[in-house]
RNA sequence: GGGCCGCUAGCUCAGCUGGUAGAGCAACGCCCUUUUAAGGCGUGGGUCGAAGGUUCGAAUCCUUCGCGGCUCACCA
């Protein structure tokens, strides 16, 4: 009986590693002695020709020609060819870890190797290292993807990014540039006298925004906390503490939609500057983007959504009222009533009545203007209705000292003069809380501790908050956020193949209850049936048994649940605590027919009698494993 | 959440209106002193995402589910 290809491949490679151990080699040594990166050698060939160098990296190609062997080693900098000659390569020497020509078959594509030898050119002119010695640094026991195409399946790329960047090294560029970007951002702020702080990710209250948070629990304190949806309230506490210029490059967590420009976990650079207002920040934001463009990318013109965006020119600054008037011809500042404003809205084809004239302006802006703002534009003067943490403008208190950054039709940051009047802040928050409770049945926490901070006093302050990923998308010219986040969040999966390799007998399913499903216990279910409360609206009920086996086969326990469709209209019922045939050994998994028969009779005996006229379809048993036991 | 699309060997992909599951790369064996998509000869490799259904017969048709993609909506 032969194995599946991957299983066989893996066994062969493990056998080679074992052979190496038998021979006295360590296939996983801890040290290597690289002297040069590949690119250093190809860039400085004239100076290095004939010199002895040591290179190390992953073996990406391997061409045997009898007494000659060619291959390419790939390191972080690039690739360089190995030109191996039988008459030059030293013999196998376990004490030094050297692998001689006779044993070269023990290393292969995918392995990490180290080669020491002279820098030379082959007859075809390729700069190469001609090794005197070759050492195996790390044995690889999985096959690399197809060498020409690499990974193409999007899911495979996202789940195994390390393979994608191995096969197509140019795909590392965006990530390298993001790293440089972060360094440049820090340099930019540090040079301007800002101090970087780490603010809490675990927060007892979530504030500074209206997003849905992730919740978690602190055992030691016995209380629930939230992952940060924003860091701004903590930065303001730092200003109150006497620091004039602070920033954080923090992680933000928002339990909301995922699409090509939204990710549940993202990063932002957030600043607070005391003794300045939003106008200072307009200059700061513009300088920041220009600084990053020039210092990291060496240019100011980028392509965003197929259109050119120039960060070098002075950015357009326009009030929201003017921006809407420019595009639609409607001047919302002249609207004297909500009804008038809503009439203007519906005249431009937006039939969603808003609660205030300010909200009408915002709606018109979002619908008609936002997508047209390709060149970097700062839009200021938001209605106070939507700016609870911002200060009103002196000359027009209906509008906030606030601006948003728009680039390529995408919002890239929100910024304002911080409201530091504690009495007004409290009033605003309370009324906002009430309206939100009425409107959305959502309770937003009031952070009284923060109000107290404001009562002690915070000097005039202004902050900016450009998103790192949005910025990275602009500068690396990617249109999908997954391509600027190396490890995007995905549902966990365990392939049947891995389940087999790692000795997990059954298919692994992640147990979860979808929204809208009803979860009840077996006892509750039975009593509902007995009382006749549940009866099928349709003539057919579909039952899917899910079972989990604990402990040793033949002796362990069985638990599971039934998924039942057709008993409650449009809902799926999940009955937990289903124990088929109590007392019987169900663990003979090899006889699936017998297993199924036992489950079927158990289900039919259990519920079939309650509605005799109904067809009950029982699907094959699905075996569960606790994913937590086998994660990773 | 809605719509559309995809899932076949480790990887990249064929597989027509239902009729014995295919190729290349990778792997294994042998040959080869200038290859770089090396080449030549030979060999092995599959729960066609899962479960049901229709059928004499299903990778193919139907239903449900899983995972993913694109897109719209929602959400900053």
CSV table of N, CA, C and O in Angstrom, one decimal, chain A residues 439-548:
chain,number,residue,atom,x,y,z
A,439,UNK,N,-31.7,55.3,19.2
A,439,UNK,CA,-31.6,55.0,17.8
A,439,UNK,C,-31.1,53.5,17.5
A,439,UNK,O,-31.7,52.8,16.7
A,440,UNK,N,-30.1,53.1,18.2
A,440,UNK,CA,-29.5,51.9,17.8
A,440,UNK,C,-29.5,50.8,18.9
A,440,UNK,O,-29.0,49.7,18.8
A,441,UNK,N,-30.2,51.2,20.0
A,441,UNK,CA,-30.2,50.2,21.2
A,441,UNK,C,-28.8,49.8,21.6
A,441,UNK,O,-28.6,48.7,22.0
A,442,UNK,N,-27.9,50.7,21.4
A,442,UNK,CA,-26.5,50.4,21.8
A,442,UNK,C,-26.1,51.3,22.9
A,442,UNK,O,-26.4,52.5,22.9
A,443,UNK,N,-25.5,50.7,23.9
A,443,UNK,CA,-25.1,51.6,25.0
A,443,UNK,C,-23.6,51.8,24.9
A,443,UNK,O,-22.8,50.9,24.9
A,444,UNK,N,-23.3,53.1,24.8
A,444,UNK,CA,-21.9,53.4,24.7
A,444,UNK,C,-21.4,53.9,26.1
A,444,UNK,O,-22.1,54.7,26.7
A,445,UNK,N,-20.3,53.3,26.5
A,445,UNK,CA,-19.9,53.6,27.9
A,445,UNK,C,-19.5,55.1,28.0
A,445,UNK,O,-18.8,55.6,27.1
A,446,UNK,N,-19.8,55.7,29.1
A,446,UNK,CA,-19.3,57.0,29.4
A,446,UNK,C,-18.1,56.9,30.3
A,446,UNK,O,-18.2,56.2,31.4
A,447,UNK,N,-17.0,57.5,29.9
A,447,UNK,CA,-15.8,57.3,30.6
A,447,UNK,C,-15.6,58.4,31.6
A,447,UNK,O,-15.0,59.5,31.3
A,448,UNK,N,-16.2,58.2,32.8
A,448,UNK,CA,-16.2,59.3,33.8
A,448,UNK,C,-14.8,59.6,34.3
A,448,UNK,O,-14.4,60.7,34.7
A,449,UNK,N,-13.9,58.5,34.2
A,449,UNK,CA,-12.5,58.7,34.6
A,449,UNK,C,-11.9,59.8,33.7
A,449,UNK,O,-11.1,60.6,34.1
A,450,UNK,N,-12.2,59.7,32.4
A,450,UNK,CA,-11.7,60.6,31.5
A,450,UNK,C,-12.2,62.0,31.7
A,450,UNK,O,-11.5,63.0,31.7
A,451,UNK,N,-13.5,62.1,32.0
A,451,UNK,CA,-14.1,63.4,32.3
A,451,UNK,C,-13.4,64.1,33.5
A,451,UNK,O,-13.0,65.2,33.5
A,452,UNK,N,-13.1,63.2,34.5
A,452,UNK,CA,-12.4,63.7,35.7
A,452,UNK,C,-11.0,64.3,35.3
A,452,UNK,O,-10.6,65.3,35.8
A,453,UNK,N,-10.3,63.6,34.4
A,453,UNK,CA,-9.0,64.1,33.9
A,453,UNK,C,-9.2,65.5,33.3
A,453,UNK,O,-8.4,66.4,33.6
A,454,UNK,N,-10.3,65.6,32.5
A,454,UNK,CA,-10.5,66.9,31.8
A,454,UNK,C,-10.9,68.0,32.9
A,454,UNK,O,-10.6,69.2,32.7
A,455,UNK,N,-11.5,67.5,34.0
A,455,UNK,CA,-11.8,68.5,35.0
A,455,UNK,C,-10.6,69.1,35.7
A,455,UNK,O,-10.5,70.2,36.1
A,456,UNK,N,-9.6,68.2,35.8
A,456,UNK,CA,-8.3,68.8,36.4
A,456,UNK,C,-7.7,69.7,35.4
A,456,UNK,O,-6.9,70.6,35.7
A,457,UNK,N,-8.0,69.5,34.1
A,457,UNK,CA,-7.5,70.4,33.0
A,457,UNK,C,-6.5,69.8,32.1
A,457,UNK,O,-5.6,69.1,32.5
A,458,UNK,N,-6.8,70.0,30.8
A,458,UNK,CA,-5.9,69.6,29.7
A,458,UNK,C,-5.7,70.8,28.8
A,458,UNK,O,-6.7,71.4,28.5
A,459,UNK,N,-4.5,71.2,28.6
A,459,UNK,CA,-4.3,72.4,27.7
A,459,UNK,C,-4.9,72.2,26.3
A,459,UNK,O,-5.2,71.1,26.0
A,460,UNK,N,-5.0,73.3,25.6
A,460,UNK,CA,-5.5,73.1,24.2
A,460,UNK,C,-4.7,72.1,23.5
A,460,UNK,O,-3.4,72.2,23.5
A,461,UNK,N,-5.3,71.2,22.8
A,461,UNK,CA,-4.6,70.0,22.2
A,461,UNK,C,-5.3,69.7,20.9
A,461,UNK,O,-6.5,69.9,20.7
A,462,UNK,N,-4.5,69.1,20.0
A,462,UNK,CA,-5.0,68.6,18.7
A,462,UNK,C,-4.3,67.4,18.4
A,462,UNK,O,-3.1,67.1,18.7
A,463,UNK,N,-5.0,66.5,17.7
A,463,UNK,CA,-4.4,65.2,17.3
A,463,UNK,C,-4.7,64.8,15.9
A,463,UNK,O,-5.7,65.2,15.3
A,464,UNK,N,-3.8,63.9,15.4
A,464,UNK,CA,-4.1,63.3,14.1
A,464,UNK,C,-4.1,61.8,14.2
A,464,UNK,O,-3.5,61.3,15.1
A,465,UNK,N,-4.7,61.2,13.3
A,465,UNK,CA,-4.8,59.7,13.3
A,465,UNK,C,-4.8,59.0,12.0
A,465,UNK,O,-5.8,58.4,11.6
A,466,UNK,N,-3.8,59.1,11.2
A,466,UNK,CA,-3.8,58.5,9.9
A,466,UNK,C,-3.6,56.9,10.1
A,466,UNK,O,-2.8,56.5,10.9
A,467,UNK,N,-4.3,56.2,9.4
A,467,UNK,CA,-4.2,54.7,9.4
A,467,UNK,C,-3.0,54.2,8.7
A,467,UNK,O,-2.7,54.7,7.6
A,468,UNK,N,-2.2,53.3,9.4
A,468,UNK,CA,-1.0,52.8,8.8
A,468,UNK,C,-1.3,52.0,7.5
A,468,UNK,O,-0.6,52.2,6.5
A,469,UNK,N,-2.3,51.1,7.6
A,469,UNK,CA,-2.6,50.3,6.4
A,469,UNK,C,-3.0,51.1,5.2
A,469,UNK,O,-2.6,50.8,4.1
A,470,UNK,N,-3.9,52.1,5.5
A,470,UNK,CA,-4.4,52.9,4.4
A,470,UNK,C,-3.1,53.6,3.7
A,470,UNK,O,-3.0,53.7,2.5
A,471,UNK,N,-2.3,54.1,4.6
A,471,UNK,CA,-1.1,54.8,4.1
A,471,UNK,C,-0.2,53.8,3.3
A,471,UNK,O,0.3,54.1,2.2
A,472,UNK,N,-0.1,52.6,3.9
A,472,UNK,CA,0.7,51.6,3.2
A,472,UNK,C,0.1,51.2,1.8
A,472,UNK,O,0.8,51.0,0.8
A,473,UNK,N,-1.2,51.2,1.8
A,473,UNK,CA,-1.8,50.9,0.5
A,473,UNK,C,-1.5,51.9,-0.5
A,473,UNK,O,-1.3,51.6,-1.7
A,474,UNK,N,-1.6,53.2,-0.1
A,474,UNK,CA,-1.3,54.3,-1.0
A,474,UNK,C,0.1,54.2,-1.5
A,474,UNK,O,0.4,54.2,-2.7
A,475,UNK,N,1.1,54.1,-0.6
A,475,UNK,CA,2.5,54.2,-1.0
A,475,UNK,C,3.0,52.9,-1.7
A,475,UNK,O,3.9,53.0,-2.5
A,476,UNK,N,2.4,51.7,-1.3
A,476,UNK,CA,2.9,50.5,-2.0
A,476,UNK,C,2.0,50.2,-3.2
A,476,UNK,O,2.2,49.2,-3.9
A,477,UNK,N,1.0,51.1,-3.4
A,477,UNK,CA,0.1,50.9,-4.6
A,477,UNK,C,-0.6,49.6,-4.7
A,477,UNK,O,-0.7,49.0,-5.7
A,478,UNK,N,-1.1,49.2,-3.5
A,478,UNK,CA,-1.9,48.0,-3.4
A,478,UNK,C,-3.3,48.4,-3.2
A,478,UNK,O,-3.6,49.4,-2.5
A,479,UNK,N,-4.3,47.6,-3.7
A,479,UNK,CA,-5.7,48.0,-3.5
A,479,UNK,C,-6.4,47.1,-2.6
A,479,UNK,O,-7.6,47.1,-2.5
A,480,UNK,N,-5.6,46.2,-2.0
A,480,UNK,CA,-6.3,45.3,-1.0
A,480,UNK,C,-5.5,45.3,0.3
A,480,UNK,O,-4.3,45.1,0.3
A,481,UNK,N,-6.2,45.5,1.4
A,481,UNK,CA,-5.6,45.6,2.7
A,481,UNK,C,-4.8,44.3,3.1
A,481,UNK,O,-3.8,44.4,3.8
A,482,UNK,N,-5.3,43.2,2.5
A,482,UNK,CA,-4.6,41.9,2.8
A,482,UNK,C,-3.2,41.9,2.3
A,482,UNK,O,-2.4,41.0,2.7
A,483,UNK,N,-2.9,42.8,1.4
A,483,UNK,CA,-1.6,42.8,0.8
A,483,UNK,C,-0.6,43.7,1.5
A,483,UNK,O,0.5,43.9,1.1
A,484,UNK,N,-1.1,44.4,2.5
A,484,UNK,CA,-0.2,45.2,3.4
A,484,UNK,C,-0.3,44.7,4.8
A,484,UNK,O,0.4,45.2,5.7
A,485,UNK,N,-1.0,43.6,5.1
A,485,UNK,CA,-1.0,42.9,6.4
A,485,UNK,C,-0.5,41.5,6.1
A,485,UNK,O,-1.1,40.8,5.4
A,486,UNK,N,0.7,41.2,6.6
A,486,UNK,CA,1.4,40.0,6.3
A,486,UNK,C,0.5,38.8,6.7
A,486,UNK,O,0.4,37.8,6.0
A,487,UNK,N,-0.1,38.9,7.9
A,487,UNK,CA,-0.9,37.7,8.4
A,487,UNK,C,-2.4,38.2,8.5
A,487,UNK,O,-2.8,38.5,9.7
A,488,UNK,N,-3.1,38.3,7.5
A,488,UNK,CA,-4.5,38.7,7.6
A,488,UNK,C,-5.3,37.6,8.4
A,488,UNK,O,-5.0,36.4,8.3
A,489,UNK,N,-6.3,38.1,9.1
A,489,UNK,CA,-7.1,37.2,9.9
A,489,UNK,C,-8.0,36.3,9.0
A,489,UNK,O,-8.7,36.8,8.2
A,490,UNK,N,-7.9,35.0,9.3
A,490,UNK,CA,-8.8,34.1,8.5
A,490,UNK,C,-9.3,33.0,9.5
A,490,UNK,O,-8.8,32.8,10.5
A,491,UNK,N,-10.4,32.4,9.0
A,491,UNK,CA,-10.9,31.3,9.8
A,491,UNK,C,-9.9,30.2,9.9
A,491,UNK,O,-9.2,29.9,9.0
A,492,UNK,N,-9.8,29.6,11.1
A,492,UNK,CA,-8.8,28.5,11.2
A,492,UNK,C,-9.3,27.3,10.4
A,492,UNK,O,-10.5,27.0,10.4
A,493,UNK,N,-8.4,26.6,9.8
A,493,UNK,CA,-8.7,25.3,9.1
A,493,UNK,C,-7.6,24.3,9.4
A,493,UNK,O,-6.5,24.7,9.6
A,494,UNK,N,-8.0,23.1,9.4
A,494,UNK,CA,-7.0,22.0,9.4
A,494,UNK,C,-7.4,21.1,8.3
A,494,UNK,O,-8.5,20.5,8.2
A,495,UNK,N,-6.5,21.0,7.3
A,495,UNK,CA,-6.8,20.1,6.2
A,495,UNK,C,-6.8,18.7,6.5
A,495,UNK,O,-6.1,18.2,7.5
A,496,UNK,N,-7.6,17.9,5.9
A,496,UNK,CA,-7.6,16.4,6.1
A,496,UNK,C,-6.2,15.8,6.0
A,496,UNK,O,-5.9,14.9,6.7
A,497,UNK,N,-5.5,16.4,5.1
A,497,UNK,CA,-4.1,15.9,4.9
A,497,UNK,C,-3.3,16.1,6.1
A,497,UNK,O,-2.6,15.2,6.6
A,498,UNK,N,-3.3,17.3,6.7
A,498,UNK,CA,-2.6,17.5,7.9
A,498,UNK,C,-3.1,16.7,9.0
A,498,UNK,O,-2.3,16.2,9.9
A,499,UNK,N,-4.4,16.5,9.1
A,499,UNK,CA,-5.0,15.7,10.1
A,499,UNK,C,-4.4,14.3,10.1
A,499,UNK,O,-4.1,13.7,11.1
A,500,UNK,N,-4.2,13.8,8.8
A,500,UNK,CA,-3.6,12.5,8.7
A,500,UNK,C,-2.2,12.5,9.1
A,500,UNK,O,-1.7,11.6,9.9
A,501,UNK,N,-1.4,13.5,8.6
A,501,UNK,CA,0.0,13.5,8.9
A,501,UNK,C,0.3,13.6,10.4
A,501,UNK,O,1.1,13.0,10.9
A,502,UNK,N,-0.6,14.5,11.0
A,502,UNK,CA,-0.3,14.7,12.5
A,502,UNK,C,-1.1,13.7,13.4
A,502,UNK,O,-1.1,13.9,14.6
A,503,UNK,N,-1.6,12.7,12.7
A,503,UNK,CA,-2.2,11.7,13.5
A,503,UNK,C,-3.6,12.0,14.1
A,503,UNK,O,-3.9,11.4,15.2
A,504,UNK,N,-4.3,12.9,13.5
A,504,UNK,CA,-5.7,13.1,13.9
A,504,UNK,C,-6.6,12.3,13.0
A,504,UNK,O,-6.6,12.5,11.8
A,505,UNK,N,-7.3,11.4,13.6
A,505,UNK,CA,-8.1,10.4,12.8
A,505,UNK,C,-9.3,11.0,12.1
A,505,UNK,O,-9.6,10.6,11.0
A,506,UNK,N,-9.9,12.0,12.7
A,506,UNK,CA,-11.2,12.4,12.2
A,506,UNK,C,-11.0,13.8,11.5
A,506,UNK,O,-10.1,14.5,11.8
A,507,UNK,N,-12.0,14.1,10.8
A,507,UNK,CA,-12.1,15.5,10.2
A,507,UNK,C,-12.3,16.5,11.3
A,507,UNK,O,-12.9,16.2,12.4
A,508,UNK,N,-11.7,17.6,11.2
A,508,UNK,CA,-11.9,18.6,12.2
A,508,UNK,C,-12.8,19.7,11.8
A,508,UNK,O,-12.7,20.2,10.7
A,509,UNK,N,-13.8,19.9,12.6
A,509,UNK,CA,-14.7,21.0,12.3
A,509,UNK,C,-14.6,22.0,13.5
A,509,UNK,O,-14.5,21.6,14.6
A,510,UNK,N,-14.7,23.2,13.2
A,510,UNK,CA,-14.7,24.3,14.2
A,510,UNK,C,-16.1,24.4,14.6
A,510,UNK,O,-17.0,24.8,13.8
A,511,UNK,N,-16.4,24.1,15.9
A,511,UNK,CA,-17.8,24.2,16.3
A,511,UNK,C,-18.2,25.6,16.6
A,511,UNK,O,-17.5,26.3,17.4
A,512,UNK,N,-19.2,26.1,16.0
A,512,UNK,CA,-19.7,27.4,16.3
A,512,UNK,C,-21.2,27.5,16.0
A,512,UNK,O,-21.7,26.7,15.2
A,513,UNK,N,-21.8,28.4,16.6
A,513,UNK,CA,-23.2,28.6,16.3
A,513,UNK,C,-23.4,29.9,15.5
A,513,UNK,O,-23.0,31.0,15.9
A,514,UNK,N,-23.9,29.7,14.3
A,514,UNK,CA,-24.1,30.9,13.4
A,514,UNK,C,-25.2,31.8,14.0
A,514,UNK,O,-26.1,31.3,14.8
A,515,UNK,N,-25.2,33.0,13.7
A,515,UNK,CA,-26.2,33.9,14.2
A,515,UNK,C,-27.5,33.5,13.6
A,515,UNK,O,-27.7,33.2,12.5
A,516,UNK,N,-28.5,33.5,14.5
A,516,UNK,CA,-29.8,33.0,14.0
A,516,UNK,C,-30.1,31.6,14.4
A,516,UNK,O,-31.3,31.2,14.4
A,517,UNK,N,-29.1,30.8,14.7
A,517,UNK,CA,-29.3,29.4,15.1
A,517,UNK,C,-29.8,29.4,16.6
A,517,UNK,O,-29.6,30.4,17.3
A,518,UNK,N,-30.6,28.4,16.9
A,518,UNK,CA,-31.1,28.3,18.2
A,518,UNK,C,-30.4,27.1,18.9
A,518,UNK,O,-30.2,26.0,18.4
A,519,UNK,N,-29.9,27.4,20.1
A,519,UNK,CA,-29.1,26.4,20.8
A,519,UNK,C,-29.9,26.0,22.1
A,519,UNK,O,-30.2,26.8,22.9
A,520,UNK,N,-30.2,24.7,22.1
A,520,UNK,CA,-30.9,24.2,23.4
A,520,UNK,C,-30.3,22.8,23.7
A,520,UNK,O,-29.6,22.2,22.9
A,521,UNK,N,-30.5,22.4,25.0
A,521,UNK,CA,-30.0,21.2,25.4
A,521,UNK,C,-30.9,20.0,25.0
A,521,UNK,O,-32.1,20.3,24.7
A,522,UNK,N,-30.4,18.8,25.1
A,522,UNK,CA,-31.2,17.7,24.7
A,522,UNK,C,-32.4,17.6,25.7
A,522,UNK,O,-33.5,17.3,25.2
A,523,UNK,N,-32.2,17.8,26.9
A,523,UNK,CA,-33.3,17.7,27.9
A,523,UNK,C,-34.5,18.7,27.6
A,523,UNK,O,-35.6,18.4,27.6
A,524,UNK,N,-34.0,20.0,27.3
A,524,UNK,CA,-35.0,21.0,26.9
A,524,UNK,C,-35.8,20.6,25.7
A,524,UNK,O,-37.0,20.7,25.6
A,525,UNK,N,-35.0,20.1,24.7
A,525,UNK,CA,-35.6,19.7,23.5
A,525,UNK,C,-36.6,18.6,23.7
A,525,UNK,O,-37.7,18.7,23.2
A,526,UNK,N,-36.3,17.6,24.5
A,526,UNK,CA,-37.2,16.5,24.7
A,526,UNK,C,-38.5,17.0,25.4
A,526,UNK,O,-39.6,16.6,25.0
A,527,UNK,N,-38.3,17.9,26.4
A,527,UNK,CA,-39.5,18.3,27.1
A,527,UNK,C,-40.4,19.2,26.2
A,527,UNK,O,-41.6,19.2,26.2
A,528,UNK,N,-39.8,20.0,25.3
A,528,UNK,CA,-40.6,20.7,24.3
A,528,UNK,C,-41.3,19.8,23.3
A,528,UNK,O,-42.5,20.1,23.0
A,529,UNK,N,-40.7,18.7,23.0
A,529,UNK,CA,-41.3,17.7,22.1
A,529,UNK,C,-42.5,17.1,22.8
A,529,UNK,O,-43.6,17.0,22.3
A,530,UNK,N,-42.3,16.7,24.1
A,530,UNK,CA,-43.3,16.1,24.9
A,530,UNK,C,-44.5,17.0,25.1
A,530,UNK,O,-45.7,16.5,25.1
A,531,UNK,N,-44.3,18.3,25.2
A,531,UNK,CA,-45.4,19.2,25.4
A,531,UNK,C,-46.0,19.6,24.1
A,531,UNK,O,-47.0,20.4,24.1
A,532,UNK,N,-45.5,19.1,23.0
A,532,UNK,CA,-46.0,19.4,21.7
A,532,UNK,C,-45.8,20.8,21.3
A,532,UNK,O,-46.5,21.3,20.4
A,533,UNK,N,-44.8,21.5,21.9
A,533,UNK,CA,-44.6,22.9,21.5
A,533,UNK,C,-43.9,23.0,20.2
A,533,UNK,O,-44.1,23.9,19.4
A,534,UNK,N,-43.0,22.0,19.9
A,534,UNK,CA,-42.3,22.0,18.6
A,534,UNK,C,-43.0,21.0,17.7
A,534,UNK,O,-43.2,19.9,18.1
A,535,UNK,N,-43.4,21.5,16.5
A,535,UNK,CA,-43.9,20.6,15.5
A,535,UNK,C,-43.5,21.2,14.2
A,535,UNK,O,-43.4,22.4,14.0
A,536,UNK,N,-43.1,20.3,13.3
A,536,UNK,CA,-42.5,20.8,12.0
A,536,UNK,C,-43.5,21.5,11.1
A,536,UNK,O,-44.6,21.0,10.9
A,537,UNK,N,-43.1,22.7,10.6
A,537,UNK,CA,-44.0,23.4,9.7
A,537,UNK,C,-44.0,22.8,8.3
A,537,UNK,O,-44.9,23.0,7.5
A,538,UNK,N,-43.0,22.0,8.0
A,538,UNK,CA,-42.9,21.4,6.7
A,538,UNK,C,-42.9,19.9,6.8
A,538,UNK,O,-43.0,19.3,7.9
A,539,UNK,N,-42.9,19.2,5.7
A,539,UNK,CA,-43.1,17.8,5.7
A,539,UNK,C,-41.8,17.0,5.9
A,539,UNK,O,-41.7,15.8,5.9
A,540,UNK,N,-40.7,17.8,5.9
A,540,UNK,CA,-39.4,17.1,6.0
A,540,UNK,C,-38.5,17.8,7.0
A,540,UNK,O,-38.4,19.0,7.0
A,541,UNK,N,-37.8,17.0,7.8
A,541,UNK,CA,-36.9,17.5,8.8
A,541,UNK,C,-35.5,16.9,8.4
A,541,UNK,O,-35.5,15.7,8.2
A,542,UNK,N,-34.5,17.7,8.4
A,542,UNK,CA,-33.2,17.2,8.2
A,542,UNK,C,-32.3,17.3,9.4
A,542,UNK,O,-32.3,18.3,10.1
A,543,UNK,N,-31.7,16.1,9.7
A,543,UNK,CA,-30.9,16.0,10.9
A,543,UNK,C,-29.5,15.7,10.6
A,543,UNK,O,-29.2,14.8,9.8
A,544,UNK,N,-28.6,16.5,11.1
A,544,UNK,CA,-27.2,16.2,10.9
A,544,UNK,C,-26.5,15.9,12.3
A,544,UNK,O,-26.5,16.8,13.1
A,545,UNK,N,-26.1,14.7,12.5
A,545,UNK,CA,-25.5,14.4,13.8
A,545,UNK,C,-24.0,14.7,13.7
A,545,UNK,O,-23.3,14.4,12.8
A,546,UNK,N,-23.6,15.4,14.8
A,546,UNK,CA,-22.1,15.7,14.9
A,546,UNK,C,-21.7,15.0,16.2
A,546,UNK,O,-22.3,15.2,17.3
A,547,UNK,N,-20.6,14.3,16.1
A,547,UNK,CA,-20.2,13.5,17.3
A,547,UNK,C,-18.7,13.7,17.5
A,547,UNK,O,-17.9,13.9,16.6
A,548,UNK,N,-18.4,13.7,18.8
A,548,UNK,CA,-17.0,13.8,19.2
A,548,UNK,C,-16.7,12.6,20.1
A,548,UNK,O,-17.5,12.2,20.9
